[in-house]
Amino acid sequence: MGDFGLDETALPMANAFNKEIEDQVKQKDNELYAIESDIAEKAARVEAMSEHMKNVQQELTITQNLVAAREREIEAENHLRMLAEREHGRFNLVIKRKKEEIGEIKERQNTHENNMFRYTQKIEQIKAADEVESEGRFQYRCTFQVLGIYLPF
């Protein structure tokens, strides 16, 4: 009746049976409208949940990629740490060898200094002996010069 532009309440009912059928039709129309509204609401919720699920899956993929990248970063850091530890060990060996070399050099230096000290003492002894001998020769020469004898040395 609404198709003809007439108000449904404006029509007189022929009898109570028709009125009851009309009431049932209105009730069914109202139920149909409520069900269609419920379906539309649930469809919108399903669409929203589907979109949310797609976003959650996308976020999960991104998070998994971040976790994988962090694991690779940790693996690289562990590798670099191991390399640094090896290099540290090599440096410690080099330091140990250099300390041993320094000890050997100091020992040789000490030996050379001791030898130089002994040689210096011997030179001083020789110089002292030479001075004594030279003074003795000088006196010997003087004695002969007093006597008038010339010595060539």
Backbone as CSV, one residue per row, in Angstrom:
resi,resn,N_x,N_y,N_z,CA_x,CA_y,CA_z,C_x,C_y,C_z
1,MET,0.809,-1.163,0.000,0.000,0.000,0.000,0.868,1.247,0.000
2,GLY,2.026,1.104,0.655,2.936,2.218,0.657,3.429,2.490,-0.739
3,ASP,3.305,1.516,-1.646,3.743,1.684,-3.019,2.821,2.642,-3.765
4,PHE,1.591,2.727,-3.316,0.626,3.571,-3.984,0.541,4.948,-3.371
5,GLY,1.345,5.224,-2.368,1.347,6.537,-1.756,0.233,6.701,-0.733
6,LEU,-0.350,5.635,-0.277,-1.432,5.700,0.697,-0.904,5.386,2.072
7,ASP,-1.479,5.971,3.070,-1.081,5.704,4.442,-1.773,4.423,4.874
8,GLU,-1.044,3.503,5.394,-1.591,2.191,5.725,-2.593,2.293,6.863
9,THR,-2.386,3.218,7.776,-3.311,3.355,8.898,-4.609,4.021,8.469
10,ALA,-4.565,4.626,7.307,-5.757,5.347,6.855,-6.806,4.402,6.273
11,LEU,-6.438,3.184,5.895,-7.394,2.255,5.283,-8.279,1.617,6.363
12,PRO,-9.473,1.565,6.146,-10.325,0.876,7.111,-10.208,-0.638,6.937
13,MET,-10.210,-1.336,8.029,-10.074,-2.775,7.993,-11.474,-3.391,7.853
14,ALA,-11.503,-4.415,7.040,-12.787,-5.063,6.789,-13.257,-5.853,7.995
15,ASN,-12.327,-6.467,8.659,-12.702,-7.223,9.831,-11.505,-7.379,10.764
16,ALA,-11.729,-8.011,11.879,-10.693,-8.180,12.895,-9.597,-9.109,12.405
17,PHE,-9.979,-10.083,11.563,-8.984,-11.022,11.033,-7.960,-10.278,10.178
18,ASN,-8.447,-9.382,9.345,-7.540,-8.605,8.497,-6.652,-7.693,9.352
19,LYS,-7.285,-7.133,10.407,-6.499,-6.293,11.292,-5.385,-7.105,11.957
20,GLU,-5.692,-8.319,12.353,-4.687,-9.194,12.981,-3.595,-9.538,11.980
21,ILE,-3.964,-9.818,10.768,-2.967,-10.131,9.724,-2.115,-8.901,9.457
22,GLU,-2.770,-7.737,9.412,-2.021,-6.493,9.206,-1.024,-6.265,10.339
23,ASP,-1.428,-6.530,11.578,-0.535,-6.388,12.738,0.630,-7.376,12.646
24,GLN,0.303,-8.580,12.204,1.373,-9.588,12.051,2.358,-9.163,10.964
25,VAL,1.861,-8.596,9.894,2.735,-8.131,8.802,3.636,-7.011,9.316
26,LYS,3.032,-6.054,10.083,3.850,-4.962,10.650,4.909,-5.522,11.594
27,GLN,4.486,-6.501,12.403,5.440,-7.110,13.355,6.559,-7.799,12.575
28,LYS,6.206,-8.518,11.522,7.215,-9.213,10.706,8.113,-8.196,9.990
29,ASP,7.510,-7.080,9.552,8.326,-6.021,8.932,9.324,-5.456,9.951
30,ASN,8.844,-5.231,11.154,9.729,-4.718,12.200,10.833,-5.732,12.533
31,GLU,10.459,-7.013,12.620,11.452,-8.061,12.879,12.460,-8.119,11.734
32,LEU,11.948,-8.035,10.493,12.819,-8.052,9.314,13.777,-6.875,9.342
33,TYR,13.266,-5.684,9.699,14.120,-4.498,9.787,15.180,-4.693,10.876
34,ALA,14.794,-5.233,12.016,15.741,-5.471,13.114,16.797,-6.493,12.696
35,ILE,16.374,-7.555,12.014,17.325,-8.595,11.570,18.265,-8.028,10.513
36,GLU,17.699,-7.242,9.560,18.560,-6.636,8.532,19.547,-5.655,9.163
37,SER,19.104,-4.908,10.162,20.007,-3.981,10.870,21.093,-4.764,11.601
38,ASP,20.661,-5.859,12.245,21.623,-6.713,12.967,22.629,-7.315,11.994
39,ILE,22.141,-7.764,10.829,23.038,-8.344,9.808,24.011,-7.281,9.308
40,ALA,23.494,-6.082,9.050,24.361,-5.000,8.563,25.404,-4.643,9.618
41,GLU,24.968,-4.589,10.874,25.907,-4.277,11.965,26.970,-5.367,12.094
42,LYS,26.512,-6.624,12.024,27.467,-7.732,12.140,28.389,-7.795,10.924
43,ALA,27.877,-7.480,9.767,28.706,-7.446,8.558,29.769,-6.361,8.691
44,ALA,29.362,-5.205,9.248,30.332,-4.126,9.464,31.381,-4.556,10.493
45,ARG,30.926,-5.237,11.533,31.882,-5.737,12.538,32.825,-6.763,11.930
46,VAL,32.276,-7.663,11.083,33.118,-8.664,10.417,34.140,-7.967,9.526
47,GLU,33.691,-6.954,8.809,34.608,-6.195,7.939,35.693,-5.513,8.778
48,ALA,35.264,-4.889,9.892,36.233,-4.214,10.765,37.210,-5.222,11.367
49,MET,36.674,-6.371,11.774,37.548,-7.403,12.360,38.490,-7.981,11.302
50,SER,37.993,-8.140,10.075,38.853,-8.626,8.983,39.976,-7.633,8.724
51,GLU,39.618,-6.349,8.683,40.637,-5.301,8.490,41.630,-5.305,9.650
52,HIS,41.093,-5.442,10.869,41.960,-5.500,12.056,42.873,-6.726,11.988
53,MET,42.307,-7.873,11.567,43.104,-9.099,11.451,44.219,-8.917,10.427
54,LYS,43.893,-8.253,9.314,44.908,-7.991,8.291,46.014,-7.102,8.871
55,ASN,45.636,-6.073,9.636,46.626,-5.193,10.266,47.467,-5.941,11.300
56,VAL,46.812,-6.810,12.068,47.540,-7.592,13.079,48.534,-8.526,12.399
57,GLN,48.118,-9.171,11.311,49.032,-10.054,10.582,50.195,-9.271,9.991
58,GLN,49.895,-8.091,9.475,50.953,-7.232,8.936,51.921,-6.835,10.054
59,GLU,51.383,-6.464,11.206,52.222,-6.097,12.354,53.035,-7.296,12.839
60,LEU,52.413,-8.479,12.808,53.131,-9.702,13.196,54.299,-9.947,12.248
61,THR,54.073,-9.783,10.965,55.152,-9.973,9.976,56.274,-8.972,10.220
62,ILE,55.911,-7.718,10.451,56.920,-6.689,10.713,57.701,-7.028,11.975
63,THR,56.986,-7.449,13.016,57.643,-7.799,14.282,58.568,-8.995,14.095
64,GLN,58.120,-9.995,13.344,58.970,-11.158,13.076,60.224,-10.746,12.306
65,ASN,60.068,-9.835,11.354,61.227,-9.343,10.609,62.184,-8.581,11.525
66,LEU,61.614,-7.781,12.440,62.452,-7.050,13.405,63.193,-8.016,14.318
67,VAL,62.500,-9.059,14.763,63.136,-10.071,15.628,64.267,-10.768,14.868
68,ALA,64.002,-11.124,13.620,65.034,-11.780,12.816,66.229,-10.857,12.604
69,ALA,65.950,-9.569,12.355,67.047,-8.600,12.170,67.839,-8.457,13.463
70,ARG,67.149,-8.407,14.599,67.838,-8.290,15.893,68.667,-9.531,16.177
71,GLU,68.145,-10.708,15.811,68.920,-11.943,15.990,70.185,-11.920,15.140
72,ARG,70.061,-11.432,13.900,71.251,-11.322,13.045,72.233,-10.315,13.631
73,GLU,71.702,-9.219,14.168,72.560,-8.206,14.793,73.290,-8.786,16.003
74,ILE,72.579,-9.544,16.818,73.196,-10.191,17.989,74.257,-11.181,17.532
75,GLU,73.957,-11.937,16.481,74.925,-12.891,15.947,76.182,-12.166,15.454
76,ALA,75.984,-11.044,14.771,77.126,-10.259,14.285,77.928,-9.697,15.459
77,GLU,77.227,-9.213,16.491,77.917,-8.685,17.670,78.715,-9.788,18.369
78,ASN,78.132,-10.982,18.462,78.856,-12.101,19.065,80.090,-12.451,18.246
79,HIS,79.945,-12.422,16.932,81.088,-12.712,16.058,82.186,-11.664,16.262
80,LEU,81.783,-10.387,16.298,82.762,-9.313,16.514,83.409,-9.426,17.900
81,ARG,82.617,-9.830,18.901,83.161,-10.004,20.257,84.201,-11.120,20.259
82,MET,83.886,-12.219,19.553,84.848,-13.327,19.482,86.122,-12.886,18.774
83,LEU,85.980,-12.115,17.696,87.160,-11.604,16.988,87.985,-10.708,17.904
84,ALA,87.298,-9.852,18.662,87.998,-8.948,19.581,88.711,-9.742,20.674
85,GLU,88.077,-10.811,21.159,88.713,-11.633,22.183,89.959,-12.327,21.629
86,ARG,89.869,-12.813,20.408,91.045,-13.445,19.776,92.166,-12.424,19.608
87,GLU,91.796,-11.242,19.130,92.796,-10.191,18.941,93.408,-9.793,20.286
88,HIS,92.573,-9.733,21.316,93.066,-9.422,22.663,94.073,-10.487,23.107
89,GLY,93.756,-11.749,22.843,94.681,-12.836,23.174,95.995,-12.705,22.419
90,ARG,95.897,-12.380,21.127,97.131,-12.198,20.337,97.948,-11.032,20.883
91,PHE,97.267,-9.935,21.227,97.977,-8.786,21.786,98.661,-9.156,23.102
92,ASN,97.982,-9.957,23.910,98.597,-10.391,25.167,99.851,-11.212,24.909
93,LEU,99.803,-12.084,23.895,101.007,-12.860,23.544,102.128,-11.948,23.060
94,VAL,101.773,-10.979,22.229,102.784,-10.040,21.728,103.380,-9.260,22.900
95,ILE,102.524,-8.805,23.803,103.003,-8.054,24.970,103.931,-8.930,25.807
96,LYS,103.553,-10.187,25.994,104.388,-11.110,26.776,105.755,-11.284,26.111
97,ARG,105.743,-11.489,24.770,107.014,-11.644,24.051,107.863,-10.378,24.143
98,LYS,107.225,-9.232,23.994,107.965,-7.968,24.063,108.543,-7.754,25.461
99,LYS,107.804,-8.124,26.489,108.336,-8.004,27.850,109.539,-8.919,28.034
100,GLU,109.451,-10.127,27.458,110.602,-11.037,27.535,111.797,-10.444,26.792
101,GLU,111.523,-9.868,25.612,112.606,-9.230,24.852,113.212,-8.077,25.643
102,ILE,112.370,-7.287,26.281,112.854,-6.156,27.089,113.731,-6.680,28.222
103,GLY,113.279,-7.775,28.851,114.084,-8.371,29.917,115.438,-8.826,29.409
104,GLU,115.451,-9.474,28.228,116.723,-9.925,27.640,117.605,-8.732,27.303
105,ILE,117.011,-7.694,26.735,117.795,-6.498,26.374,118.361,-5.842,27.630
106,LYS,117.545,-5.741,28.685,118.049,-5.160,29.939,119.182,-6.002,30.507
107,GLU,119.047,-7.318,30.388,120.108,-8.201,30.885,121.398,-7.974,30.088
108,ARG,121.277,-7.894,28.760,122.466,-7.628,27.933,123.038,-6.254,28.238
109,GLN,122.146,-5.251,28.412,122.603,-3.904,28.736,123.361,-3.917,30.062
110,ASN,122.830,-4.627,31.035,123.487,-4.724,32.337,124.861,-5.377,32.203
111,THR,124.903,-6.446,31.381,126.188,-7.119,31.149,127.170,-6.151,30.494
112,HIS,126.749,-5.423,29.481,127.619,-4.459,28.799,128.069,-3.358,29.750
113,GLU,127.132,-2.865,30.570,127.509,-1.815,31.526,128.532,-2.336,32.527
114,ASN,128.337,-3.584,32.978,129.319,-4.180,33.904,130.682,-4.312,33.230
115,ASN,130.659,-4.781,31.953,131.924,-4.900,31.216,132.582,-3.533,31.040
116,MET,131.770,-2.509,30.689,132.321,-1.168,30.517,132.919,-0.664,31.834
117,PHE,132.268,-0.942,32.946,132.779,-0.512,34.246,134.123,-1.191,34.539
118,ARG,134.187,-2.502,34.280,135.460,-3.211,34.519,136.563,-2.693,33.593
119,TYR,136.206,-2.488,32.304,137.216,-1.968,31.377,137.649,-0.570,31.772
120,THR,136.690,0.236,32.231,137.033,1.593,32.686,137.975,1.514,33.873
121,GLN,137.697,0.594,34.785,138.598,0.425,35.942,139.995,-0.006,35.481
122,LYS,140.059,-0.940,34.537,141.366,-1.397,34.028,142.099,-0.244,33.361
123,ILE,141.353,0.579,32.562,141.975,1.724,31.897,142.512,2.683,32.946
124,GLU,141.713,2.929,33.997,142.168,3.818,35.072,143.417,3.255,35.747
125,GLN,143.404,1.934,35.951,144.599,1.303,36.562,145.808,1.460,35.645
126,ILE,145.582,1.234,34.348,146.687,1.362,33.391,147.175,2.799,33.349
127,LYS,146.240,3.773,33.336,146.631,5.181,33.330,147.416,5.520,34.588
128,ALA,146.914,5.022,35.726,147.631,5.297,36.983,149.018,4.688,36.936
129,ALA,149.102,3.447,36.426,150.410,2.793,36.328,151.295,3.534,35.343
130,ASP,150.719,4.012,34.249,151.477,4.751,33.250,151.990,6.062,33.842
131,GLU,151.143,6.723,34.632,151.589,7.961,35.267,152.746,7.697,36.217
132,VAL,152.608,6.615,36.990,153.693,6.277,37.912,154.949,5.968,37.109
133,GLU,154.801,5.195,36.063,155.948,4.821,35.230,156.503,6.051,34.532
134,SER,155.588,6.919,34.055,156.020,8.130,33.379,156.764,9.033,34.346
135,GLU,156.281,9.146,35.565,156.964,9.966,36.574,158.326,9.349,36.908
136,GLY,158.340,8.036,36.968,159.626,7.364,37.223,160.599,7.610,36.094
137,ARG,160.154,7.577,34.868,161.023,7.846,33.726,161.485,9.292,33.755
138,PHE,160.521,10.195,34.113,160.900,11.592,34.197,162.009,11.794,35.222
139,GLN,161.862,11.198,36.373,162.900,11.314,37.405,164.191,10.641,36.935
140,TYR,164.041,9.534,36.272,165.208,8.825,35.763,165.936,9.699,34.753
141,ARG,165.158,10.351,33.858,165.722,11.221,32.856,166.380,12.425,33.510
142,CYS,165.667,12.971,34.467,166.238,14.132,35.166,167.570,13.753,35.816
143,THR,167.593,12.597,36.378,168.823,12.156,37.040,169.938,12.071,36.011
144,PHE,169.670,11.498,34.878,170.704,11.372,33.866,171.080,12.719,33.280
145,GLN,170.086,13.645,33.172,170.403,14.973,32.644,171.300,15.707,33.617
146,VAL,171.024,15.494,34.892,171.891,16.127,35.882,173.306,15.579,35.689
147,LEU,173.404,14.337,35.375,174.702,13.731,35.176,175.270,14.064,33.796
148,GLY,174.403,14.656,32.939,174.848,15.059,31.618,174.703,13.981,30.572
149,ILE,173.937,13.019,30.849,173.737,11.929,29.873,172.367,12.134,29.225
150,TYR,172.352,12.123,27.923,171.103,12.316,27.196,170.519,10.953,26.825
151,LEU,169.193,10.739,27.175,168.498,9.486,26.828,167.470,9.769,25.756
152,PRO,167.391,8.957,24.703,166.490,9.236,23.601,164.998,8.963,23.906
153,PHE,164.654,8.301,24.913,163.223,7.954,25.136,162.499,8.913,25.998
